[in-house]
XYZ file of C-alpha atoms in Angstrom:
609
model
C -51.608 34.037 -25.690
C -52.298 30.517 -26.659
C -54.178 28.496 -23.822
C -54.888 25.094 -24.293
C -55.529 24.245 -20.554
C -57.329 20.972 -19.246
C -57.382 20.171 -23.758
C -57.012 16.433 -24.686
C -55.463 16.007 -28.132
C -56.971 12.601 -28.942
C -54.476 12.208 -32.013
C -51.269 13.342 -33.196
C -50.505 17.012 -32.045
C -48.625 19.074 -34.559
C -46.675 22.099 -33.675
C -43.662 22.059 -35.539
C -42.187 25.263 -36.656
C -44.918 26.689 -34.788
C -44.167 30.382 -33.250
C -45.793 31.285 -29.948
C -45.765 34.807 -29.773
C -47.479 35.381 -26.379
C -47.537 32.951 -23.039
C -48.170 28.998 -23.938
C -50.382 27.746 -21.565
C -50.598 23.721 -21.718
C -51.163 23.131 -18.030
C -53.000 19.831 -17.383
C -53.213 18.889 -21.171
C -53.413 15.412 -22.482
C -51.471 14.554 -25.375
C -53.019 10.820 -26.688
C -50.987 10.270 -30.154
C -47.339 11.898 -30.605
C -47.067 15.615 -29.933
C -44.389 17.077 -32.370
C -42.935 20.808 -31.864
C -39.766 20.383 -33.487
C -38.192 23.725 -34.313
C -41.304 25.962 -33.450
C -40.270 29.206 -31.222
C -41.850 30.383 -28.183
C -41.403 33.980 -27.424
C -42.597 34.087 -24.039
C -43.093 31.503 -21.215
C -44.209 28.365 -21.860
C -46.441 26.637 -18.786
C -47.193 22.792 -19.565
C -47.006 21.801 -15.887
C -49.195 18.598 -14.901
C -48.984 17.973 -18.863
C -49.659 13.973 -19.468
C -47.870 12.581 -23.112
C -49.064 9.396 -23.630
C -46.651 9.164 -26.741
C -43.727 10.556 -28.390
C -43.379 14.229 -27.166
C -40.544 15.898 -29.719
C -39.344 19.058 -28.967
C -36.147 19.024 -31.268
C -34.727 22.098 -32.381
C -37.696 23.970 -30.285
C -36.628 27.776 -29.028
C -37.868 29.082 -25.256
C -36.908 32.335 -25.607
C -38.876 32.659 -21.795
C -39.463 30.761 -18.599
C -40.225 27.029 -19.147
C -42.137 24.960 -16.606
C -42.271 21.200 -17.126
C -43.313 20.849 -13.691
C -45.052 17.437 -12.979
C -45.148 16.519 -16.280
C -46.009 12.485 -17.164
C -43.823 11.551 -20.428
C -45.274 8.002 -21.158
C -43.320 7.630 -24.333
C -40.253 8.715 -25.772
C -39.198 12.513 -25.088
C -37.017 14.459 -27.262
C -35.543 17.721 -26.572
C -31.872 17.507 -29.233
C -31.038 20.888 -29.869
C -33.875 22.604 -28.221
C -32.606 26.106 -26.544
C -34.032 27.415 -23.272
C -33.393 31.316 -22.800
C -35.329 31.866 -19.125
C -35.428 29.360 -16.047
C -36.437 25.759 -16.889
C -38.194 23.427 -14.393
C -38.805 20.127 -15.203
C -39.607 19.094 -11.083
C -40.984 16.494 -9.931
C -41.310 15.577 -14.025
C -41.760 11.434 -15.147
C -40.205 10.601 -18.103
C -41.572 6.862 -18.350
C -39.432 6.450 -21.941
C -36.416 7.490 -23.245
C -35.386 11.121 -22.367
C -33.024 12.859 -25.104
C -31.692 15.888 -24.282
C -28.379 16.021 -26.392
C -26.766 19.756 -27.235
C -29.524 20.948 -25.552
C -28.568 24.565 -24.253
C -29.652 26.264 -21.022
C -29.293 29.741 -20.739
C -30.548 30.041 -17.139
C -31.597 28.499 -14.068
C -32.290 24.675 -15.315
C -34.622 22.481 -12.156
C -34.639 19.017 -12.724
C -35.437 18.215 -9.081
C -37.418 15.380 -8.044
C -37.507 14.492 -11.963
C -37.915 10.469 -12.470
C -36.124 8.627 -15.064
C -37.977 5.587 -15.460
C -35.601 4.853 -18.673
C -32.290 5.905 -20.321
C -31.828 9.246 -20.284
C -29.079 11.634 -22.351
C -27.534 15.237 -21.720
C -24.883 14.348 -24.102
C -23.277 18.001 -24.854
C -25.676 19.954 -22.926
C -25.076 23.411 -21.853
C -25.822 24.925 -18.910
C -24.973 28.198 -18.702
C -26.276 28.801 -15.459
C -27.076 26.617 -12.393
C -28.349 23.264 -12.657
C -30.521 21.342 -9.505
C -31.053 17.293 -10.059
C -31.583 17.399 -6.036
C -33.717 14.208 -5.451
C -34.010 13.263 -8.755
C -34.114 9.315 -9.753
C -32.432 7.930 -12.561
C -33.475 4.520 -13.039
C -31.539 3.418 -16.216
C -28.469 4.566 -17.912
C -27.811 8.282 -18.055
C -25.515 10.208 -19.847
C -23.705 13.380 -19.311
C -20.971 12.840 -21.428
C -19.162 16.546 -22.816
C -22.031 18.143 -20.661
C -21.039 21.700 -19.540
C -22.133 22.900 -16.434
C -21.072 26.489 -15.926
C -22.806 27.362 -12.864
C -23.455 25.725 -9.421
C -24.552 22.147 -10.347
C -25.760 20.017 -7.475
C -27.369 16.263 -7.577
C -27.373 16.541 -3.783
C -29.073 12.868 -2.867
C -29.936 12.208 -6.197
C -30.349 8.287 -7.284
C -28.448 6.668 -10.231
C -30.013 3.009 -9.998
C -28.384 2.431 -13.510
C -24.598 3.937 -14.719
C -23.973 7.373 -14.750
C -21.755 8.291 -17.486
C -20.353 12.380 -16.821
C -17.419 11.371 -19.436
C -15.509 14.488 -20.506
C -18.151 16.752 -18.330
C -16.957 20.450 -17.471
C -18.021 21.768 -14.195
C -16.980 25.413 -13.877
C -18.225 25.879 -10.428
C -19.193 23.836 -7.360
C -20.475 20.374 -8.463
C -22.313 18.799 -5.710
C -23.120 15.496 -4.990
C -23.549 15.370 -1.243
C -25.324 11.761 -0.736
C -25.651 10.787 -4.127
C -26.169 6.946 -4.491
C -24.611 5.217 -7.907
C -26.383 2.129 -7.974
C -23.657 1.366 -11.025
C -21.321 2.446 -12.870
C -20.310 6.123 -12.476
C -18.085 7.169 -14.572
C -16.244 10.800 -14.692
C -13.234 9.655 -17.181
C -11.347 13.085 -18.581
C -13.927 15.386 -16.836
C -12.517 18.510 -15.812
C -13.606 20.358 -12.151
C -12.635 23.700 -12.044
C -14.719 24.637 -9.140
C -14.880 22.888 -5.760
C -16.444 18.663 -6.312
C -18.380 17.621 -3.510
C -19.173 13.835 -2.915
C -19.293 13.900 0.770
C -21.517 11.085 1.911
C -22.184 9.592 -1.903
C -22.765 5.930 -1.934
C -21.038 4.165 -4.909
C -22.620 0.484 -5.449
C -20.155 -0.180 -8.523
C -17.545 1.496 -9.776
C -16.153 4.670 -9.216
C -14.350 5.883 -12.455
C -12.400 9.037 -12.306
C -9.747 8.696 -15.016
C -8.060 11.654 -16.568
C -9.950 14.065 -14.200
C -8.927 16.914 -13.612
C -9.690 18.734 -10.263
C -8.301 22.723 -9.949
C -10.000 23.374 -6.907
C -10.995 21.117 -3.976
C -12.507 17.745 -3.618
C -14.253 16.146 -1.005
C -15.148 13.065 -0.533
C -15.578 12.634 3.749
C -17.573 9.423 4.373
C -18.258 7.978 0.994
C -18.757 4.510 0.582
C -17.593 2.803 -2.369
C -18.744 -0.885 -2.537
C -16.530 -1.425 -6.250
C -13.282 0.138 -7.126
C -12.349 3.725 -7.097
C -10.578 4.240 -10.348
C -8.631 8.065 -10.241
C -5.686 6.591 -12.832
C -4.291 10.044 -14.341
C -5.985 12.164 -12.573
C -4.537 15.740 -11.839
C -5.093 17.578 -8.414
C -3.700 21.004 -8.668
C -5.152 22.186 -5.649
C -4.484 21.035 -1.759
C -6.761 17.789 -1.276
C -8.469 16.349 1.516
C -9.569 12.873 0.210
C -11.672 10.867 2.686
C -11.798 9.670 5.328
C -13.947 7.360 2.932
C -14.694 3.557 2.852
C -13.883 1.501 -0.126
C -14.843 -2.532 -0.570
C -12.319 -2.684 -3.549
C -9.175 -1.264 -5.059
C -8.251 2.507 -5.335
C -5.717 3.051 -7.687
C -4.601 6.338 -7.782
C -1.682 5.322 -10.441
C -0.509 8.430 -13.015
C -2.246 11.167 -10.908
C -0.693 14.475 -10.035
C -0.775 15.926 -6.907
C 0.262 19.298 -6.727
C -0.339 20.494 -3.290
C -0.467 18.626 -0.477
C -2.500 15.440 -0.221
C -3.938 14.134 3.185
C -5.797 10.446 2.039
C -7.729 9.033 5.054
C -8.997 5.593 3.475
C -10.015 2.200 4.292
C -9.776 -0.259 1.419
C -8.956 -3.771 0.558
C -5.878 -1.832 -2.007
C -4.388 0.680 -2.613
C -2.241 1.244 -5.861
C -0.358 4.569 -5.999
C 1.869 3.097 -9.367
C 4.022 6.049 -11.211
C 1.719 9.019 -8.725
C 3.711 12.157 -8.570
C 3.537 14.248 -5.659
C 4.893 17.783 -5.911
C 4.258 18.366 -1.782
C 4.036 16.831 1.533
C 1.112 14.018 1.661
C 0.450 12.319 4.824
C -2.005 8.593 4.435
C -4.026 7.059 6.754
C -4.802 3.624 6.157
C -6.983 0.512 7.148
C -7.098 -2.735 5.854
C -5.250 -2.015 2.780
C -2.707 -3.304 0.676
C -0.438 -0.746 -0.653
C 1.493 -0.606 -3.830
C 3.703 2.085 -3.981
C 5.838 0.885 -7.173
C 7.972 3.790 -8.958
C 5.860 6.190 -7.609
C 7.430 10.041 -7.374
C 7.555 12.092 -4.044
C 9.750 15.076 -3.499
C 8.738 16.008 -0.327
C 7.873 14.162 2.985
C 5.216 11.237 2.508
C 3.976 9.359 5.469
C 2.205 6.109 5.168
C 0.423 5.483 8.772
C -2.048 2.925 9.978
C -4.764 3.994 12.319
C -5.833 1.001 15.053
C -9.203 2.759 15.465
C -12.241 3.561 12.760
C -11.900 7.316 11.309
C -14.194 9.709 12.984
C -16.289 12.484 11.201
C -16.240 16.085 12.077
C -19.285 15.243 14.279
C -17.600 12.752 15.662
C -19.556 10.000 14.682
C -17.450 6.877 13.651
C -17.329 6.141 9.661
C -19.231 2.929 9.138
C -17.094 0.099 7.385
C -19.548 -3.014 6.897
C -18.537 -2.989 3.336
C -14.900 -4.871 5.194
C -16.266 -6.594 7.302
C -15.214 -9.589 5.689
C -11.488 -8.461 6.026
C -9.515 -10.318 8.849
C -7.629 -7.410 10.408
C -7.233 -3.840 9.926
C -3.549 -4.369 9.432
C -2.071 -2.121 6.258
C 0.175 -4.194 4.477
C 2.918 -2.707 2.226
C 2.819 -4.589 -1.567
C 6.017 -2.902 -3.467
C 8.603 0.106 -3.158
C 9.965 -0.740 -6.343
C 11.522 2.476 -7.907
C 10.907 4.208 -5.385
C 13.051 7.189 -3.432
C 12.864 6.861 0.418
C 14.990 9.371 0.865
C 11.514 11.376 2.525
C 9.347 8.004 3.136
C 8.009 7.427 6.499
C 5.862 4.191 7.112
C 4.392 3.759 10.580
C 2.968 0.856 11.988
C 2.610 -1.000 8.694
C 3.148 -4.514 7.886
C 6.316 -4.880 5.271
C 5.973 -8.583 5.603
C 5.304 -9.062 1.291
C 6.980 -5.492 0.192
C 9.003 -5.617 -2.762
C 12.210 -3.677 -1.800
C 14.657 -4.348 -4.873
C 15.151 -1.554 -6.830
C 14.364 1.269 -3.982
C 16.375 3.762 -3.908
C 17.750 5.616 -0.706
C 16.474 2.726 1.010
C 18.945 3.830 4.370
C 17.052 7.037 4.129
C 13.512 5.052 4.827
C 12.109 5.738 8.123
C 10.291 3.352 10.439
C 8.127 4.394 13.270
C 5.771 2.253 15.214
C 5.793 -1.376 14.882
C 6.786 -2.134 11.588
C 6.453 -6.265 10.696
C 8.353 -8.018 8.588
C 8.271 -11.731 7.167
C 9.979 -14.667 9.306
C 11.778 -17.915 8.423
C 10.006 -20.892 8.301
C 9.417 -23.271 11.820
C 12.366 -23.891 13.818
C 13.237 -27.624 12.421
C 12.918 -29.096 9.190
C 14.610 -32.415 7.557
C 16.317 -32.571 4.300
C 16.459 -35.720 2.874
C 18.922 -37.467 5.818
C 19.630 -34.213 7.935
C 17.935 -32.044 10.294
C 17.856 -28.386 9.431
C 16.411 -25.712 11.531
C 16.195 -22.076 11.428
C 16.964 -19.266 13.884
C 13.805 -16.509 13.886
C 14.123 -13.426 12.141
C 13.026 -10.819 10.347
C 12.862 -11.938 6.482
C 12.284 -9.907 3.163
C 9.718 -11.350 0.909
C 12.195 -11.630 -2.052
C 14.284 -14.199 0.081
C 11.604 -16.049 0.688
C 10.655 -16.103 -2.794
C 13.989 -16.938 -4.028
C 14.446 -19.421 -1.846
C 11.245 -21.134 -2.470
C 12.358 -21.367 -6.446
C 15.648 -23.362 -5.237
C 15.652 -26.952 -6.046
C 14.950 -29.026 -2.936
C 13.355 -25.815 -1.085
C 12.244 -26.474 2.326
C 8.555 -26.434 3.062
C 7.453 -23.107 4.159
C 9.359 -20.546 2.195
C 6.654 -18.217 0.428
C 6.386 -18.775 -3.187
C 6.330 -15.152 -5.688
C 3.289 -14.395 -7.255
C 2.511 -14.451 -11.298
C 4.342 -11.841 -12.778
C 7.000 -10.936 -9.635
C 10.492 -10.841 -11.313
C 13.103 -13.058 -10.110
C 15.940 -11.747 -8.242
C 18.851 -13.389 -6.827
C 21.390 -12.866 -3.529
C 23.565 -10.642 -5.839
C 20.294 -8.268 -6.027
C 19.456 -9.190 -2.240
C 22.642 -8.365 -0.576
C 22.500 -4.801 -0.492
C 18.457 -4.209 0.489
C 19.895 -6.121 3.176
C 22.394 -3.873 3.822
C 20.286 -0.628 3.286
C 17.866 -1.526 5.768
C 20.281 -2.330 8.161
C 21.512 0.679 7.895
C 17.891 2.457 8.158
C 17.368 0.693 11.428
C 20.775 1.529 12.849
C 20.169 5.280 12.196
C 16.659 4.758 13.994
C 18.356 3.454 17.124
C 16.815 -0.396 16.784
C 19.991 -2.259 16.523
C 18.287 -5.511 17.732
C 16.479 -5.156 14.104
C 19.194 -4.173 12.445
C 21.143 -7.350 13.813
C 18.615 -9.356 11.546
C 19.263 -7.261 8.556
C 22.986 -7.815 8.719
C 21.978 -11.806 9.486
C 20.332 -11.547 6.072
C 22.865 -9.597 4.161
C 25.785 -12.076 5.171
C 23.494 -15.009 4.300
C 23.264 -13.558 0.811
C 26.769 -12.795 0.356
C 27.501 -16.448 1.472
C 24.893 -17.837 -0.888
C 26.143 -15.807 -4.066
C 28.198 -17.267 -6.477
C 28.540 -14.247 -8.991
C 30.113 -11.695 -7.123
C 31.457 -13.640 -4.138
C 34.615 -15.126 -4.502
C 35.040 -18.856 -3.106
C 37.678 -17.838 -0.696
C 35.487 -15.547 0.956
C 32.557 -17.550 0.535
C 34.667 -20.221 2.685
C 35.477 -17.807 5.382
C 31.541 -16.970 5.183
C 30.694 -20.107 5.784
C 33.015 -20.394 8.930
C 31.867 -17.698 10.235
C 28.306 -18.950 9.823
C 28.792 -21.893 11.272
C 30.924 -20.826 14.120
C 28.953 -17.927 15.434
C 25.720 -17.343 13.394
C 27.666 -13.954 11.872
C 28.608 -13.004 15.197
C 24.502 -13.041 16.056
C 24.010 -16.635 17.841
C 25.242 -16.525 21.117
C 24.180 -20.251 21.436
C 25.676 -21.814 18.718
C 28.862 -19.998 19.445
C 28.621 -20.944 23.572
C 28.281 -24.409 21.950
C 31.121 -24.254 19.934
C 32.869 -23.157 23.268
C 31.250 -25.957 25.343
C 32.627 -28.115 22.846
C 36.053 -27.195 21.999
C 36.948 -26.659 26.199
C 35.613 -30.414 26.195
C 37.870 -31.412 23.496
C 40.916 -29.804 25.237
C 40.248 -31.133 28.642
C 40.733 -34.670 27.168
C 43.600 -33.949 25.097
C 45.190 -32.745 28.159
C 44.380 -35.383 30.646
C 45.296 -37.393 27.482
C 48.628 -35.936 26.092
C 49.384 -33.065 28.044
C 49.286 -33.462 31.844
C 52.843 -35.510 32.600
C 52.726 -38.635 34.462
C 54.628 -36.714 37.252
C 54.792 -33.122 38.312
C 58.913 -32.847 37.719
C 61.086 -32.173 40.684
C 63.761 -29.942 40.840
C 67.074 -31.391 41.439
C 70.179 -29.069 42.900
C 73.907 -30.413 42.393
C 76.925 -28.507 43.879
C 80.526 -29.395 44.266
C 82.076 -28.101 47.994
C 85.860 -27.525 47.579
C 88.194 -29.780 49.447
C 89.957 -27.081 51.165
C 86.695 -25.418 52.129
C 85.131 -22.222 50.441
C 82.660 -21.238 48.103
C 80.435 -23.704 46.946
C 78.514 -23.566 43.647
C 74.935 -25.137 43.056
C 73.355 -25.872 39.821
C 69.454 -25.903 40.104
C 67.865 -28.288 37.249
C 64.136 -29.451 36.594
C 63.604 -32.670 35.177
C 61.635 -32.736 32.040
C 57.632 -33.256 31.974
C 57.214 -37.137 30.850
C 54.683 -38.261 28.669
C 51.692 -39.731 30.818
C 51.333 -43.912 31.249
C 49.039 -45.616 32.843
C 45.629 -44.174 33.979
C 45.945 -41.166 32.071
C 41.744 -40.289 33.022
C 41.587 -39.590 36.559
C 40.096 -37.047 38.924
C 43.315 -35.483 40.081
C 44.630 -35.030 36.187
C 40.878 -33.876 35.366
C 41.297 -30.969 37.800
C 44.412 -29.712 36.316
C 43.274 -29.868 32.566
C 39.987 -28.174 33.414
C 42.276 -25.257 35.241
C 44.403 -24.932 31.870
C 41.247 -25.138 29.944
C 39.763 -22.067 31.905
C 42.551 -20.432 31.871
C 42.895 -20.545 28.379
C 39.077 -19.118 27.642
C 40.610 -16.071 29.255
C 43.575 -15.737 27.566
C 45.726 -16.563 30.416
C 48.323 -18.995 30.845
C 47.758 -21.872 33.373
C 51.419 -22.027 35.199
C 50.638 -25.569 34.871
C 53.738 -28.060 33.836
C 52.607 -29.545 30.258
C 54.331 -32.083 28.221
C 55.264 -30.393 24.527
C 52.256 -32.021 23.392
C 50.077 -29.930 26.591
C 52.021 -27.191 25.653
C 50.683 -27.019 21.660
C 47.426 -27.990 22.676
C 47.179 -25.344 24.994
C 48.391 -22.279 22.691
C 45.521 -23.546 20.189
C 43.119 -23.714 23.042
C 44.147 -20.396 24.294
C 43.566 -18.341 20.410
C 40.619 -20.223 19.645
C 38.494 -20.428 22.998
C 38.824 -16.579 23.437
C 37.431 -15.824 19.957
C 34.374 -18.338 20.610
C 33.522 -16.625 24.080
C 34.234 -12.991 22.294
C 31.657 -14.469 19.556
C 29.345 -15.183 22.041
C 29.641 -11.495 24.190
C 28.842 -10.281 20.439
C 25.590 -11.626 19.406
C 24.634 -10.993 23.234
C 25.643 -7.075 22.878
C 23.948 -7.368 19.029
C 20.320 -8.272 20.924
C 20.628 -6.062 24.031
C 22.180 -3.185 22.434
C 19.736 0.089 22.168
């Protein structure tokens, strides 16, 4: 046994390739100058609890071959443990380490107890093993500290451990449970390529920068209920080959969770400024629950049903105790907002409640398919009235797809209020427009809303009209009639106008032209044999003569507006005409029906469920 209790080395210590056959017993010794035991070998337990190194303490290449017990240990200088192997159970609790801590390829054979350990400076477990469990409960890292190609083949928790500088678990391999219920990050934590083959646990972990999960790979579950992330949640690549339960969890930033791999199902309860699920594969059902965020869904793969839902009230906990949010605070609604479906299938997407008002459609595919529950927003025109250059132009209300506006906005002469694209959006056209148009039509008509899908058709035909690729001129003149006539069979105003109008118009041409100046009179001639008999009569009526005079009075008023009428519902007056009356009433009688039929149209179009 070597004791050395209570003993002050007042200058350097030497040890190295020292062999300790029997117990070490260093408990309460002061170390002054450096203490150096690289490569010595102790055969039994080693006690240097309440141990106080005032220097370098080197313990490279050192062999426990029993139980080690750092416990309370003050490391006022550097401390270096590369290479060291510890055969028994390890405890460094409640150790300081006031300097830099080095604990690369370092090997731990059994129970390792870093509890309540301080970090006062950088510390490194760069390609540590441990081979059993590992405890950092409580323990405070207070600059960097590195885990990078760690293993951790037993239990390893940091339950509420502190991380007041970046945590870097880069390529780490937990083999069972890795736990780190209310851990705080106070920056960077980063977890790029690590793999977690038993279950990971960050329920209640506080994240003050970054959360970096690239490349991870999770087999087993991973929880993350009521974490707060105040940076960006980074899981780009990340494969989940087990069913996940991600949240519900609070993040101040972006969570992109483009390139992973879910291979069960998914259910993501999240509130977040963003969302980006770019290129994500899902091989099952996943079912989101959003707040506040902006979601970009752009060639991302789903081959089962995917519902994207936003939830009105905060997510409750299992105890049902509200998650807090202050980190959004700033935010002005809770209102999830759809960014792109670009490349998408919606053959199995359902989006409820969601705001679609700047969604990228082009390029969806099965957009009919998409299904919309709730109330589902989408952009508008701009204000009623606007002037261009010498005319008025004004705008009906309704529902809008952010690429119109966008297009429209790069036209030359655009009217004030169309929304201009963002850097980077590409530039599409009505030839690319027409037929989102027509898809979502089609999706709301299969969901029963044909007052929505009404605007969708609206926007469709407005395409078609304004395309000069694939729309031939003809048609784009008949467009344009029917545009202007009826609103595509949707404006029951304009087309009662056009009614209002046009009756006007043949009331005076009547009382003008086709009301005769007299109603004509029959006339009946007969010739009455001389010797009595038979006598023949030939009925004639006089023909209609063209109007003189006052043409515009009430009496000729009457009977125009009761050919007029009668025309509006296809039926003919009885009234005597002049041939001019006569023409002017057939036209009046094929167009006046179509206007009212316009207008009975876009009536049925709105009311229609």
């Amino acid at each position: 046994m070597a004791q050395f209790e209570s003993v002050t080395f007042q200058g350097a210590a030497q040890f190295e390739s020292a062999v300790f056959e029997g117990v070490a017993r260093f408990l309460g010794a002061t170390f002054e100058g450096t203490a150096r035991f690289n490569s010595a070998t102790f055969q039994k337990a080693a006690w240097i609890d309440r141990a106080n190194f005032k220097d370098t303490a080197q313990f490279e290449l050192v062999t426990f071959h029993g139980a080690v017990r750092f416990k309370s240990v003050t490391f006022e200088g550097a401390a270096g443990f590369r290479s060291a192997f510890f055969h028994g159970k390890t405890s460094f609790e409640s150790a300081a380490f006031r300097g830099i801590a080095q604990f690369e390829s370092v090997a731990f054979r059994d129970d390792t107890d870093f509890g309540r350990t301080v970090f006062h400076y950088s510390v490194s477990f760069s390609s540590a093993t441990f081979r059993n469990n590992a405890w950092f409960a409580w323990a405070i890292f207070e600059g960097p500290a590195r885990f990078v190609s760690a293993t951790f083949e037993g239990v390893t928790l940091f339950s509420e451990a502190t991380f007041n500088g970046s945590a870097l678990f880069t390529s780490a391999n937990f083999q069972l449970t890795a736990g780190f219920l209310s851990t705080t990050f106070g920056g960077a934590a980063e977890f790029e390529s690590a793999t977690f083959e038993g279950t990971a646990v960050f329920r209640a972990a506080i994240f003050h920068g970054n959360a970096e999960f690239r490349w991870v790979t999770f087999q087993d579950d991973a929880h993350f209920e009521s974490a707060t992330i105040h940076g960006n949640v980074l899981l780009d690549q990340a494969v989940f080959k087990h069913p996940v339960s991600l949240g519900p969890m609070v993040c101040a930033g972006r969570v992109s969770l483009s390139g992973v791999v879910f291979s069960g199902p998914v259910t993501l309860s999240l509130a977040a400024r963003r969302l980006e699920c770019r290129r994500t594969h899902w091989y099952s059902t996943a079912d989101f629950r959003l707040r506040y965020a902006a979601v970009d869904f752009t060639h991302a793969v789903f081959e089962y049903p995917l519902t994207i839902a936003a939830e009105v009230d905060p997510f409750v906990l299992a105890d049902g105790r509200p998650v807090a949010e202050e980190v959004l605070a700033g935010e002005p609604d809770t209102a999830v907002r759809m960014a792109s479906l670009r490349g998408v299938d919606a053959a199995h997407l359902v989006l409820a409640d969601v705001d679609l008002s700047g969604c990228l459609f082009t390029g969806t595919v099965h957009l009919d398919q998409l299904r919309l529950e709730g109330a589902c927003s989408f952009d508008k025109v701009p204000s009623p009235t606007h002037r261009r250059r010498w005319r008025p132009v004004w705008f009906t209300q309704r529902r809008t797809l952010a690429e119109e506006h966008h297009w429209r906005a790069s036209q030359p002469g655009a009217i004030p209020g169309w929304n201009v694209a963002v850097f980077g959006a590409a530039r599409i056209g009505p030839a690319q427009l027409a037929p989102v148009y027509r898809a979502l039509r089609k999706a709301f008509e299969d969901g029963k809303n044909e007052p929505g899908a009404a605007d969708f058709y609206y926007g469709e035909m407005e395409m078609r009209r304004r395309d000069r690729s694939h729309t031939t001129r003809a048609e784009r003149g008949l467009l344009h009639i029917y545009w202007a006539l009826s609103g595509y069979g949707l404006r029951a105003a304009r087309a009662l106008g056009w009614l209002a109008a046009a009756m006007l118009i043949t009331v005076i041409l009547l009382m003008g032209f086709g009301i005769p100046q007299h109603s004509p009179k029959q006339e009946a001639t007969g010739t009455v044999p001389a010797g009595g008999g038979k006598a023949t009569f030939e009925i004639e009526k006089e023909d209609p003569q063209n109007p003189t005079g006052d043409r515009f009075t009430g009496a000729r008023f009457e009977k125009a507006l009761n050919v007029t009428l009668n025309s509006v519902v296809f039926r003919a007056s009885g009234q005597d005409l002049t041939t001019a009356g006569t023409y002017i009433e057939m036209t009046s009688r094929l167009l006046e029906p179509s206007l009212l039929a316009l207008a009975v149209l876009a009536v049925r179009g709105r009311i229609k469920r």
